[in-house]
Short mmCIF file of C-alpha atoms and ligand atoms in Angstrom, two decimals:
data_model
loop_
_atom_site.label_atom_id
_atom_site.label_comp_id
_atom_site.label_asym_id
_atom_site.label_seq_id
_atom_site.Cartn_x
_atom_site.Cartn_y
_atom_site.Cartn_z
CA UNK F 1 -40.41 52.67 -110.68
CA UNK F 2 -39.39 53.09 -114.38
CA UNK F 3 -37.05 56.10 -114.47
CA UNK F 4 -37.74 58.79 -117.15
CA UNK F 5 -35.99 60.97 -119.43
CA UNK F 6 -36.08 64.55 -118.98
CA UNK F 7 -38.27 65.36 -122.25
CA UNK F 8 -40.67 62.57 -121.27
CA UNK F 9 -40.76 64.53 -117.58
CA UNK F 10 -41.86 67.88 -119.02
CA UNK F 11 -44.09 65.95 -121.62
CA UNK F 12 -46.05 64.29 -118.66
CA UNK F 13 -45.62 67.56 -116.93
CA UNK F 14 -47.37 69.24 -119.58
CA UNK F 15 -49.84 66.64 -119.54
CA UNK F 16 -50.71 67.64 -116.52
CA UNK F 17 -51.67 71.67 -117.21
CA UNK F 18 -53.59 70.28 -120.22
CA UNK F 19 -55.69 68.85 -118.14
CA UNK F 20 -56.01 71.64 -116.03
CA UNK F 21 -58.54 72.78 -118.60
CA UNK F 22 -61.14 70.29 -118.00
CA UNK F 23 -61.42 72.96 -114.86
CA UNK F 24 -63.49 75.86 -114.74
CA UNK F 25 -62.01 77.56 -112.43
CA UNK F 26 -58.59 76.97 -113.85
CA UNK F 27 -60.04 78.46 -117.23
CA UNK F 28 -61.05 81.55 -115.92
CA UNK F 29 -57.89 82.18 -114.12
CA UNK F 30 -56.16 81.06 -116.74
CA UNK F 31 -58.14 83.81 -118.79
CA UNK F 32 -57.05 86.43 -116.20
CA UNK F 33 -53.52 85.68 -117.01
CA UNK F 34 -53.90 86.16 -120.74
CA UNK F 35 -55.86 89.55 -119.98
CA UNK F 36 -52.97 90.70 -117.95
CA UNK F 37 -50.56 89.87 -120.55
CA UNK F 38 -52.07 91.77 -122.83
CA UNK F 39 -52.65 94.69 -120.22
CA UNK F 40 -48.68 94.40 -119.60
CA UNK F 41 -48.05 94.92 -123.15
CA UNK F 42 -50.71 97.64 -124.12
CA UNK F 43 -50.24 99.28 -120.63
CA UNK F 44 -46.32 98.61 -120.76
CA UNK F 45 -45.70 98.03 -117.64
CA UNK F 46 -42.09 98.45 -115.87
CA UNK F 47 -40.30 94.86 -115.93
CA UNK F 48 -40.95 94.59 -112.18
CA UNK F 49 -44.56 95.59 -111.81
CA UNK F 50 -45.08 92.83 -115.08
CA UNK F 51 -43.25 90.14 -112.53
CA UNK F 52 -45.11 90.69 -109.76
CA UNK F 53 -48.27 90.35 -112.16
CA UNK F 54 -46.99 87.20 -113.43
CA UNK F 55 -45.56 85.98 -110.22
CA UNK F 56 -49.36 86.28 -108.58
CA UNK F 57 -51.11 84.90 -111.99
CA UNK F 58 -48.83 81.52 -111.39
CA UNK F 59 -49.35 81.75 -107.98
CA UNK F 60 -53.40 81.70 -108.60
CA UNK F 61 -52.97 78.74 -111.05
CA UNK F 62 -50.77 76.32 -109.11
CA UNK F 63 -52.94 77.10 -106.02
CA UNK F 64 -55.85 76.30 -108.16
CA UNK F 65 -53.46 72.44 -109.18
CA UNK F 66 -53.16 71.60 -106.36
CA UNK F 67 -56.32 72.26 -104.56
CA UNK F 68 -57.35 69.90 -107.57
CA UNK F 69 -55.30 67.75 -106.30
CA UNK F 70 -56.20 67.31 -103.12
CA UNK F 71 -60.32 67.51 -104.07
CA UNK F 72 -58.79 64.00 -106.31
CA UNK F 73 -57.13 62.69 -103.25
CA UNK F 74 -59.88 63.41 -101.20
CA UNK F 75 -62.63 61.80 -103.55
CA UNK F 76 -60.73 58.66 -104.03
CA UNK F 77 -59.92 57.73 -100.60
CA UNK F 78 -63.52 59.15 -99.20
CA UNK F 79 -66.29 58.89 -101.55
CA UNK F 80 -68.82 59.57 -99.03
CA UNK F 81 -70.03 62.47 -96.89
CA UNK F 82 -67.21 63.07 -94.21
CA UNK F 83 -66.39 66.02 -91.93
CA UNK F 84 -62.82 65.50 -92.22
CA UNK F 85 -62.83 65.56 -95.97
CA UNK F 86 -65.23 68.95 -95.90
CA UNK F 87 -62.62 70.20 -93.77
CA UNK F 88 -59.47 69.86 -95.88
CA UNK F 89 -61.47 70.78 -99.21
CA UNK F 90 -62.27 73.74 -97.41
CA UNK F 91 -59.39 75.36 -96.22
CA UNK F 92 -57.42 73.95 -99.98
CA UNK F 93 -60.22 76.05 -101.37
CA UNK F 94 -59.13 78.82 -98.94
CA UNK F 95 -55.84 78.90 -100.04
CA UNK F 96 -56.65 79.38 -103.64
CA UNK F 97 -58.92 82.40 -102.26
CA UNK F 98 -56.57 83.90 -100.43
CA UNK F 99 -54.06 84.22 -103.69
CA UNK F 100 -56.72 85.55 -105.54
CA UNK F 101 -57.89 88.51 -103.17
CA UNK F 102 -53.74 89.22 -103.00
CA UNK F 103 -54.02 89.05 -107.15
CA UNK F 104 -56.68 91.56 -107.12
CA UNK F 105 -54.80 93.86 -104.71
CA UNK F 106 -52.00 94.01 -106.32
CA UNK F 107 -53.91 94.55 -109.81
CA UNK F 108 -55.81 97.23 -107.57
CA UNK F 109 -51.89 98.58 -106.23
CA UNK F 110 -50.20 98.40 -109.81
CA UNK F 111 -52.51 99.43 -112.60
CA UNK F 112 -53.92 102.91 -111.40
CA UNK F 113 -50.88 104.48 -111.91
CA UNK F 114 -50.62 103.47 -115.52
CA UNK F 115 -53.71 104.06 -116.54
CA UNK F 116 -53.90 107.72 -115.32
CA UNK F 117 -51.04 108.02 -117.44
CA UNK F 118 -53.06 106.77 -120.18
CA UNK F 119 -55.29 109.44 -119.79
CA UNK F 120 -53.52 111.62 -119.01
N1 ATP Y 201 -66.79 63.82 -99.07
C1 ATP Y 201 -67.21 64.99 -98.58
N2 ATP Y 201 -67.60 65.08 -97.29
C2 ATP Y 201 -68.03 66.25 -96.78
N3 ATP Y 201 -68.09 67.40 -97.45
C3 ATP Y 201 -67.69 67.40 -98.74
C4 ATP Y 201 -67.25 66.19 -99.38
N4 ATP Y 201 -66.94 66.49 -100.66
C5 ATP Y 201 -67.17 67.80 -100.80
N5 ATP Y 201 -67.62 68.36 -99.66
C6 ATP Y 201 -67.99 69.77 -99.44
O1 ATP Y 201 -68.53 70.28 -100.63
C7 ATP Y 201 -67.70 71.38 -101.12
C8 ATP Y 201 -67.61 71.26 -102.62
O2 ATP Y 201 -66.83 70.15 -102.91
P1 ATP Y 201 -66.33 69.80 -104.37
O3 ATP Y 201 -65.48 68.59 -104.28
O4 ATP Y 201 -67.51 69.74 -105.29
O5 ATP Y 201 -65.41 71.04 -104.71
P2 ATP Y 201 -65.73 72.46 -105.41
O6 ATP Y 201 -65.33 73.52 -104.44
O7 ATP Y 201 -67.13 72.49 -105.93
O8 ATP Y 201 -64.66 72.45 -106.54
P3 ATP Y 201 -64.81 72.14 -108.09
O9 ATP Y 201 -65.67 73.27 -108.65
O10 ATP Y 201 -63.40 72.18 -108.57
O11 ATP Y 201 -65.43 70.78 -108.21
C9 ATP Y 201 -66.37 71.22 -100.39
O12 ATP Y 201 -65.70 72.41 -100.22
C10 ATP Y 201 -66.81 70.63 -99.07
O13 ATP Y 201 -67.24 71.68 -98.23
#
């Protein structure tokens, strides 16, 4: 295969999270990132409680590639009705779920404290 340059790498990279949005589910977890951005900056949050934010939003979204992934995999080698494909959608789908319940815990851990100060 036809080595690449670095640029063209990222560029196909980049590509690839373009096309992301195509996905809904990707575009609303992508939306939940850009609300906690802006909560990090109007809530101004300590540099590690905004990493562990960001960490778990990029954890939510790559989850969310590659179950994509392997739902593309899946389709294209098994078009039809199969118990083996239901079962590795299923638990792909699972790990995606399980991110997001540790997102909203750790939204549900991190922001109390700063907004009682807000209103404080
Ligand atoms: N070929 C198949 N054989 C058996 N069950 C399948 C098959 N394809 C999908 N399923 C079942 O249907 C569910 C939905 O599959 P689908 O590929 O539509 O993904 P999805 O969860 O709706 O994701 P998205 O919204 O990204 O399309 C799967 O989780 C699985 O349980």
């Amino acid at each position: 295969m036809k080595r690449h340059s670095i640029f063209q790498s990222f560029r196909f990279a980049f590509n690839g999270l373009r096309s992301m949005f195509r996905e809904r589910n990707f575009r609303i977890e992508f939306a939940a990132l850009l609300i906690n951005l802006a909560l990090i900056f109007l809530l101004e949050l300590s540099p590690q409680d905004s990493a562990m934010i960001l960490l778990i939003c990029a954890a939510v979204l790559s989850a969310e590639i590659f179950n994509t992934a392997i739902e593309k995999i899946c389709d294209f080698i098994q078009p039809n009705q199969d118990a083996r494909i239901k079962f590795i959608k299923d638990i792909s789908a699972g790990a995606v779920l399980l991110l997001a319940f540790a997102a909203i815990a750790a939204a549900i851990l991190i922001y109390p404290k700063y907004l009682s100060l807000l209103f404080s």
